[in-house]
PDB file of C-alpha atoms in Angstrom:
ATOM      1  CA  LYS A   4       6.155 -21.165   4.260  1.00  0.00           C
ATOM      2  CA  GLN A   5       4.698 -20.031   0.943  1.00  0.00           C
ATOM      3  CA  GLU A   6       6.924 -20.450  -2.097  1.00  0.00           C
ATOM      4  CA  VAL A   7       6.092 -19.305  -5.612  1.00  0.00           C
ATOM      5  CA  THR A   8       7.716 -20.821  -8.687  1.00  0.00           C
ATOM      6  CA  GLN A   9       7.417 -19.659 -12.279  1.00  0.00           C
ATOM      7  CA  ILE A  10       8.136 -21.778 -15.312  1.00  0.00           C
ATOM      8  CA  PRO A  11       9.707 -21.223 -17.757  1.00  0.00           C
ATOM      9  CA  ALA A  12      12.319 -18.731 -16.599  1.00  0.00           C
ATOM     10  CA  ALA A  13      12.587 -17.378 -20.138  1.00  0.00           C
ATOM     11  CA  LEU A  14      10.607 -17.801 -23.315  1.00  0.00           C
ATOM     12  CA  SER A  15      11.125 -16.642 -26.886  1.00  0.00           C
ATOM     13  CA  VAL A  16       8.263 -16.923 -29.378  1.00  0.00           C
ATOM     14  CA  PRO A  17       7.471 -15.575 -32.853  1.00  0.00           C
ATOM     15  CA  GLU A  18       4.882 -12.846 -33.136  1.00  0.00           C
ATOM     16  CA  GLY A  19       1.305 -14.080 -33.338  1.00  0.00           C
ATOM     17  CA  GLU A  20       1.821 -17.181 -31.245  1.00  0.00           C
ATOM     18  CA  ASN A  21      -0.435 -17.988 -28.297  1.00  0.00           C
ATOM     19  CA  LEU A  22       1.503 -18.773 -25.141  1.00  0.00           C
ATOM     20  CA  VAL A  23       1.080 -19.875 -21.554  1.00  0.00           C
ATOM     21  CA  LEU A  24       3.103 -18.822 -18.533  1.00  0.00           C
ATOM     22  CA  ASN A  25       2.945 -20.989 -15.441  1.00  0.00           C
ATOM     23  CA  CYS A  26       2.967 -20.179 -11.759  1.00  0.00           C
ATOM     24  CA  SER A  27       2.818 -22.639  -8.872  1.00  0.00           C
ATOM     25  CA  PHE A  28       2.569 -22.047  -5.138  1.00  0.00           C
ATOM     26  CA  THR A  29       3.056 -24.386  -2.201  1.00  0.00           C
ATOM     27  CA  ASP A  30       0.319 -23.255   0.210  1.00  0.00           C
ATOM     28  CA  SER A  31      -3.232 -23.153  -1.131  1.00  0.00           C
ATOM     29  CA  ALA A  32      -4.420 -20.827   1.669  1.00  0.00           C
ATOM     30  CA  ILE A  33      -4.136 -17.668  -0.392  1.00  0.00           C
ATOM     31  CA  TYR A  34      -6.062 -14.389  -0.370  1.00  0.00           C
ATOM     32  CA  ASN A  35      -5.478 -13.582  -4.029  1.00  0.00           C
ATOM     33  CA  LEU A  36      -3.061 -14.052  -6.909  1.00  0.00           C
ATOM     34  CA  GLN A  37      -1.852 -11.184  -9.044  1.00  0.00           C
ATOM     35  CA  TRP A  38      -0.003 -11.150 -12.376  1.00  0.00           C
ATOM     36  CA  PHE A  39       2.315  -8.257 -13.112  1.00  0.00           C
ATOM     37  CA  ARG A  40       4.349  -7.093 -16.029  1.00  0.00           C
ATOM     38  CA  GLN A  41       7.748  -5.435 -15.586  1.00  0.00           C
ATOM     39  CA  ASP A  42       9.557  -3.680 -18.404  1.00  0.00           C
ATOM     40  CA  PRO A  43      13.354  -3.208 -18.106  1.00  0.00           C
ATOM     41  CA  GLY A  44      14.203  -0.445 -15.668  1.00  0.00           C
ATOM     42  CA  LYS A  45      10.557   0.144 -14.838  1.00  0.00           C
ATOM     43  CA  GLY A  46       8.117  -0.569 -12.059  1.00  0.00           C
ATOM     44  CA  LEU A  47       5.475  -3.281 -11.942  1.00  0.00           C
ATOM     45  CA  THR A  48       2.213  -2.939 -13.826  1.00  0.00           C
ATOM     46  CA  SER A  49      -0.706  -4.982 -12.578  1.00  0.00           C
ATOM     47  CA  LEU A  50      -2.252  -7.116 -15.320  1.00  0.00           C
ATOM     48  CA  LEU A  51      -4.824  -9.317 -13.632  1.00  0.00           C
ATOM     49  CA  LEU A  52      -5.930 -10.039 -10.089  1.00  0.00           C
ATOM     50  CA  ILE A  53      -7.759 -13.246  -9.171  1.00  0.00           C
ATOM     51  CA  GLN A  54      -9.432 -13.503  -5.782  1.00  0.00           C
ATOM     52  CA  SER A  55      -9.199 -16.830  -3.964  1.00  0.00           C
ATOM     53  CA  SER A  56     -12.873 -17.529  -4.707  1.00  0.00           C
ATOM     54  CA  GLN A  57     -12.474 -16.965  -8.445  1.00  0.00           C
ATOM     55  CA  ARG A  58     -11.286 -19.331 -11.171  1.00  0.00           C
ATOM     56  CA  GLU A  59     -10.196 -16.897 -13.849  1.00  0.00           C
ATOM     57  CA  GLN A  60      -9.966 -13.297 -14.984  1.00  0.00           C
ATOM     58  CA  THR A  61      -9.712 -11.860 -18.477  1.00  0.00           C
ATOM     59  CA  SER A  62      -8.450  -8.573 -19.846  1.00  0.00           C
ATOM     60  CA  GLY A  63      -8.136  -8.144 -23.590  1.00  0.00           C
ATOM     61  CA  ARG A  64      -5.725 -10.765 -24.920  1.00  0.00           C
ATOM     62  CA  LEU A  65      -4.831 -11.932 -21.410  1.00  0.00           C
ATOM     63  CA  ASN A  66      -6.531 -14.671 -19.437  1.00  0.00           C
ATOM     64  CA  ALA A  67      -5.405 -15.840 -16.028  1.00  0.00           C
ATOM     65  CA  SER A  68      -6.688 -18.964 -14.331  1.00  0.00           C
ATOM     66  CA  LEU A  69      -6.406 -20.123 -10.748  1.00  0.00           C
ATOM     67  CA  ASP A  70      -6.607 -23.644  -9.348  1.00  0.00           C
ATOM     68  CA  LYS A  71      -6.066 -23.316  -5.608  1.00  0.00           C
ATOM     69  CA  SER A  72      -6.338 -27.011  -4.866  1.00  0.00           C
ATOM     70  CA  SER A  73      -3.411 -27.840  -7.129  1.00  0.00           C
ATOM     71  CA  GLY A  74      -1.530 -24.638  -6.319  1.00  0.00           C
ATOM     72  CA  ARG A  75      -1.362 -23.449  -9.902  1.00  0.00           C
ATOM     73  CA  SER A  76      -2.101 -20.406 -12.013  1.00  0.00           C
ATOM     74  CA  THR A  77      -1.584 -19.828 -15.701  1.00  0.00           C
ATOM     75  CA  LEU A  78      -1.387 -16.629 -17.711  1.00  0.00           C
ATOM     76  CA  TYR A  79      -2.508 -17.117 -21.286  1.00  0.00           C
ATOM     77  CA  ILE A  80      -1.476 -14.505 -23.845  1.00  0.00           C
ATOM     78  CA  ALA A  81      -3.258 -14.699 -27.185  1.00  0.00           C
ATOM     79  CA  ALA A  82      -1.765 -13.529 -30.485  1.00  0.00           C
ATOM     80  CA  SER A  83       1.465 -12.302 -28.925  1.00  0.00           C
ATOM     81  CA  GLN A  84       3.023  -9.032 -30.114  1.00  0.00           C
ATOM     82  CA  PRO A  85       6.560  -7.609 -29.822  1.00  0.00           C
ATOM     83  CA  GLY A  86       5.147  -5.082 -27.335  1.00  0.00           C
ATOM     84  CA  ASP A  87       4.350  -7.989 -25.005  1.00  0.00           C
ATOM     85  CA  SER A  88       8.088  -8.524 -24.463  1.00  0.00           C
ATOM     86  CA  ALA A  89       8.713  -8.028 -20.737  1.00  0.00           C
ATOM     87  CA  THR A  90       9.142  -9.975 -17.519  1.00  0.00           C
ATOM     88  CA  TYR A  91       5.918 -11.422 -16.144  1.00  0.00           C
ATOM     89  CA  LEU A  92       5.664 -11.874 -12.398  1.00  0.00           C
ATOM     90  CA  CYS A  93       3.207 -13.947 -10.429  1.00  0.00           C
ATOM     91  CA  ALA A  94       2.489 -12.882  -6.846  1.00  0.00           C
ATOM     92  CA  VAL A  95       0.481 -14.642  -4.157  1.00  0.00           C
ATOM     93  CA  LYS A  96      -1.048 -12.768  -1.228  1.00  0.00           C
ATOM     94  CA  THR A  97      -1.228 -14.839   1.937  1.00  0.00           C
ATOM     95  CA  GLY A  98      -3.839 -14.595   4.674  1.00  0.00           C
ATOM     96  CA  GLY A  99      -1.648 -11.989   6.364  1.00  0.00           C
ATOM     97  CA  PHE A 100      -0.399  -8.924   4.581  1.00  0.00           C
ATOM     98  CA  LYS A 101       2.461 -10.617   2.754  1.00  0.00           C
ATOM     99  CA  THR A 102       2.648 -10.940  -0.990  1.00  0.00           C
ATOM    100  CA  ILE A 103       5.190 -13.489  -2.184  1.00  0.00           C
ATOM    101  CA  PHE A 104       6.615 -13.140  -5.679  1.00  0.00           C
ATOM    102  CA  GLY A 105       7.905 -15.692  -8.131  1.00  0.00           C
ATOM    103  CA  ALA A 106      11.202 -15.079  -9.915  1.00  0.00           C
ATOM    104  CA  GLY A 107       9.385 -14.182 -13.136  1.00  0.00           C
ATOM    105  CA  THR A 108       9.304 -15.330 -16.746  1.00  0.00           C
ATOM    106  CA  ARG A 109      11.218 -13.236 -19.256  1.00  0.00           C
ATOM    107  CA  LEU A 110       9.237 -13.164 -22.480  1.00  0.00           C
ATOM    108  CA  PHE A 111      10.649 -12.115 -25.846  1.00  0.00           C
ATOM    109  CA  VAL A 112       8.296 -11.890 -28.805  1.00  0.00           C
ATOM    110  CA  LYS A 113      10.120 -11.762 -32.132  1.00  0.00           C
ATOM    111  CA  ALA A 114       8.710  -9.630 -34.946  1.00  0.00           C
TER     112      ALA A 114
ATOM    113  CA  ASP B   4      -1.557  11.666 -11.620  1.00  0.00           C
ATOM    114  CA  THR B   5       0.977   9.245 -10.206  1.00  0.00           C
ATOM    115  CA  ALA B   6      -0.639   6.827  -7.756  1.00  0.00           C
ATOM    116  CA  VAL B   7       2.512   5.652  -5.929  1.00  0.00           C
ATOM    117  CA  SER B   8       5.530   7.916  -6.284  1.00  0.00           C
ATOM    118  CA  GLN B   9       9.063   7.407  -5.026  1.00  0.00           C
ATOM    119  CA  THR B  10      12.002   9.770  -4.792  1.00  0.00           C
ATOM    120  CA  PRO B  11      14.741   9.720  -5.779  1.00  0.00           C
ATOM    121  CA  LYS B  12      14.532   7.484  -8.818  1.00  0.00           C
ATOM    122  CA  TYR B  13      18.309   7.028  -8.885  1.00  0.00           C
ATOM    123  CA  LEU B  14      20.759   7.249  -6.028  1.00  0.00           C
ATOM    124  CA  VAL B  15      24.525   6.724  -6.249  1.00  0.00           C
ATOM    125  CA  THR B  16      26.494   6.937  -3.032  1.00  0.00           C
ATOM    126  CA  GLN B  17      29.610   5.762  -1.246  1.00  0.00           C
ATOM    127  CA  MET B  18      29.859   2.909   1.231  1.00  0.00           C
ATOM    128  CA  GLY B  19      29.264   4.005   4.776  1.00  0.00           C
ATOM    129  CA  ASN B  20      26.903   6.852   3.902  1.00  0.00           C
ATOM    130  CA  ASP B  21      23.324   7.190   5.155  1.00  0.00           C
ATOM    131  CA  LYS B  22      20.516   7.716   2.650  1.00  0.00           C
ATOM    132  CA  SER B  23      16.726   7.920   2.534  1.00  0.00           C
ATOM    133  CA  ILE B  24      14.099   7.023  -0.038  1.00  0.00           C
ATOM    134  CA  LYS B  25      10.645   8.557   0.174  1.00  0.00           C
ATOM    135  CA  CYS B  26       7.318   7.150  -0.946  1.00  0.00           C
ATOM    136  CA  GLU B  27       3.900   8.711  -1.203  1.00  0.00           C
ATOM    137  CA  GLN B  28       0.592   7.263  -2.385  1.00  0.00           C
ATOM    138  CA  ASN B  29      -2.547   9.216  -3.286  1.00  0.00           C
ATOM    139  CA  LEU B  30      -4.837   6.183  -3.520  1.00  0.00           C
ATOM    140  CA  GLY B  31      -6.220   6.437  -0.014  1.00  0.00           C
ATOM    141  CA  HIS B  32      -4.753   3.032   0.859  1.00  0.00           C
ATOM    142  CA  ASP B  33      -4.071   1.989   4.428  1.00  0.00           C
ATOM    143  CA  THR B  34      -1.213  -0.400   3.797  1.00  0.00           C
ATOM    144  CA  MET B  35       2.206   0.384   2.337  1.00  0.00           C
ATOM    145  CA  TYR B  36       5.229  -1.785   1.654  1.00  0.00           C
ATOM    146  CA  TRP B  37       8.893  -1.716   0.812  1.00  0.00           C
ATOM    147  CA  TYR B  38      10.234  -4.402  -1.509  1.00  0.00           C
ATOM    148  CA  LYS B  39      13.823  -5.008  -2.593  1.00  0.00           C
ATOM    149  CA  GLN B  40      14.626  -6.295  -6.073  1.00  0.00           C
ATOM    150  CA  ASP B  41      18.133  -7.666  -6.307  1.00  0.00           C
ATOM    151  CA  SER B  42      20.392  -8.109  -9.321  1.00  0.00           C
ATOM    152  CA  LYS B  43      18.635 -11.368 -10.198  1.00  0.00           C
ATOM    153  CA  LYS B  44      15.354  -9.442 -10.336  1.00  0.00           C
ATOM    154  CA  PHE B  45      13.869 -11.319  -7.389  1.00  0.00           C
ATOM    155  CA  LEU B  46      11.405  -9.228  -5.362  1.00  0.00           C
ATOM    156  CA  LYS B  47      11.415  -9.678  -1.608  1.00  0.00           C
ATOM    157  CA  ILE B  48       9.272  -7.922   0.927  1.00  0.00           C
ATOM    158  CA  MET B  49      11.123  -5.919   3.555  1.00  0.00           C
ATOM    159  CA  PHE B  50       8.524  -4.001   5.554  1.00  0.00           C
ATOM    160  CA  SER B  51       4.842  -3.275   5.650  1.00  0.00           C
ATOM    161  CA  TYR B  52       2.892  -0.604   7.515  1.00  0.00           C
ATOM    162  CA  ASN B  53      -0.834  -0.550   8.068  1.00  0.00           C
ATOM    163  CA  ASN B  54      -2.230   2.780   9.251  1.00  0.00           C
ATOM    164  CA  LYS B  55       1.248   3.866  10.375  1.00  0.00           C
ATOM    165  CA  GLU B  56       1.770   0.644  12.343  1.00  0.00           C
ATOM    166  CA  LEU B  57       4.578  -1.752  11.442  1.00  0.00           C
ATOM    167  CA  ILE B  58       3.025  -5.135  10.634  1.00  0.00           C
ATOM    168  CA  ILE B  59       5.702  -6.911   8.601  1.00  0.00           C
ATOM    169  CA  ASN B  60       9.383  -6.763   9.389  1.00  0.00           C
ATOM    170  CA  GLU B  61      11.284  -9.394   7.472  1.00  0.00           C
ATOM    171  CA  THR B  62      14.825 -10.442   8.226  1.00  0.00           C
ATOM    172  CA  VAL B  63      16.386  -7.155   7.266  1.00  0.00           C
ATOM    173  CA  PRO B  64      19.561  -5.639   8.847  1.00  0.00           C
ATOM    174  CA  ASN B  65      18.688  -3.052  11.443  1.00  0.00           C
ATOM    175  CA  ARG B  66      20.571  -0.509   9.340  1.00  0.00           C
ATOM    176  CA  PHE B  67      17.262  -0.284   7.465  1.00  0.00           C
ATOM    177  CA  SER B  68      14.624   1.734   9.273  1.00  0.00           C
ATOM    178  CA  PRO B  69      11.205   2.479   7.820  1.00  0.00           C
ATOM    179  CA  LYS B  70       9.144   5.438   8.995  1.00  0.00           C
ATOM    180  CA  SER B  71       5.507   6.193   8.295  1.00  0.00           C
ATOM    181  CA  PRO B  72       4.576   9.757   9.312  1.00  0.00           C
ATOM    182  CA  ASP B  73       1.023   9.180   8.044  1.00  0.00           C
ATOM    183  CA  LYS B  74      -0.761   6.478   6.104  1.00  0.00           C
ATOM    184  CA  ALA B  75       0.003   8.130   2.751  1.00  0.00           C
ATOM    185  CA  HIS B  76       3.773   8.149   3.291  1.00  0.00           C
ATOM    186  CA  LEU B  77       6.360   5.469   3.965  1.00  0.00           C
ATOM    187  CA  ASN B  78      10.033   6.366   3.960  1.00  0.00           C
ATOM    188  CA  LEU B  79      13.056   4.095   4.102  1.00  0.00           C
ATOM    189  CA  HIS B  80      16.264   5.193   5.782  1.00  0.00           C
ATOM    190  CA  ILE B  81      19.441   3.183   5.367  1.00  0.00           C
ATOM    191  CA  ASN B  82      22.459   3.705   7.614  1.00  0.00           C
ATOM    192  CA  SER B  83      26.070   2.747   6.912  1.00  0.00           C
ATOM    193  CA  LEU B  84      25.414   1.638   3.353  1.00  0.00           C
ATOM    194  CA  GLU B  85      27.156  -1.507   2.092  1.00  0.00           C
ATOM    195  CA  LEU B  86      27.893  -2.750  -1.409  1.00  0.00           C
ATOM    196  CA  GLY B  87      25.247  -5.457  -1.008  1.00  0.00           C
ATOM    197  CA  ASP B  88      22.563  -2.839  -0.494  1.00  0.00           C
ATOM    198  CA  SER B  89      22.758  -1.982  -4.190  1.00  0.00           C
ATOM    199  CA  ALA B  90      19.354  -2.889  -5.607  1.00  0.00           C
ATOM    200  CA  VAL B  91      16.098  -1.412  -6.772  1.00  0.00           C
ATOM    201  CA  TYR B  92      13.756  -0.577  -3.919  1.00  0.00           C
ATOM    202  CA  PHE B  93      10.055  -0.560  -4.690  1.00  0.00           C
ATOM    203  CA  CYS B  94       7.305   1.020  -2.670  1.00  0.00           C
ATOM    204  CA  ALA B  95       3.793  -0.397  -2.957  1.00  0.00           C
ATOM    205  CA  SER B  96       0.373   0.137  -1.426  1.00  0.00           C
ATOM    206  CA  SER B  97      -2.854  -1.826  -1.143  1.00  0.00           C
ATOM    207  CA  PRO B  98      -6.402  -1.176   0.054  1.00  0.00           C
ATOM    208  CA  PRO B  99      -7.442  -2.080   3.603  1.00  0.00           C
ATOM    209  CA  ARG B 100      -8.130  -5.708   4.435  1.00  0.00           C
ATOM    210  CA  GLY B 101     -11.739  -6.560   3.909  1.00  0.00           C
ATOM    211  CA  GLU B 102     -11.955  -4.403   0.814  1.00  0.00           C
ATOM    212  CA  VAL B 103     -12.687  -6.225  -2.379  1.00  0.00           C
ATOM    213  CA  THR B 104      -9.425  -6.583  -4.171  1.00  0.00           C
ATOM    214  CA  GLY B 105      -6.334  -6.381  -1.950  1.00  0.00           C
ATOM    215  CA  GLU B 106      -4.569  -5.404  -5.147  1.00  0.00           C
ATOM    216  CA  LEU B 107      -0.974  -4.192  -4.951  1.00  0.00           C
ATOM    217  CA  PHE B 108       0.045  -0.967  -6.666  1.00  0.00           C
ATOM    218  CA  PHE B 109       3.741  -0.269  -7.201  1.00  0.00           C
ATOM    219  CA  GLY B 110       5.879   2.790  -7.587  1.00  0.00           C
ATOM    220  CA  GLU B 111       8.490   3.112 -10.345  1.00  0.00           C
ATOM    221  CA  GLY B 112      11.333   2.027  -8.076  1.00  0.00           C
ATOM    222  CA  SER B 113      14.452   3.701  -6.683  1.00  0.00           C
ATOM    223  CA  ARG B 114      17.717   2.323  -8.024  1.00  0.00           C
ATOM    224  CA  LEU B 115      20.387   2.499  -5.331  1.00  0.00           C
ATOM    225  CA  THR B 116      24.034   2.013  -6.300  1.00  0.00           C
ATOM    226  CA  VAL B 117      26.625   1.824  -3.542  1.00  0.00           C
ATOM    227  CA  LEU B 118      30.240   2.338  -4.652  1.00  0.00           C
TER     228      LEU B 118
END
């Protein structure tokens, strides 16, 4: 049974700092891995999607990596800004139609 | 143009009532989902339909009944509401299997409060 864990659960950093959010999963037989952002009271916004055959994806200040063999993904955020404050969710799509979510990392970037 | 839209956005009701949440997607996707996000913000899949066919049915009380009249719509009906049903319910859709991304697209959520 696939399980997804995100560390840390919460993170507070000063503006401008580079940071890394971690995601681990127990079953390496995945279809893809997707990082989302969720603002309070809002829906989920897709940030990056990495297919199982890919190693990383980049979008602006965000870079996500995937290491299937070790069951790990990282989301790197460069030069963090107060507007980056949100909950970041990692989600793994299995060979079926299921997408399993981690519990998220709550990020607070202080101005 | 909203890609995945849910109504209502907020729903407050009494225990024992029956309520429905509707979802529509205009992305041309074949697969739609219902997720529940509890008070601890954990997202769990409830149901998934592919081309109007139920393909995922997690351990959910049978008071919850999804209905997909066509592949662009997936509704969720809840009978005899209980306090523990209070949560945010998210609808999502994804492209057909075999297409490139399999990316999930989410609606804004429907916050259900049972009093």
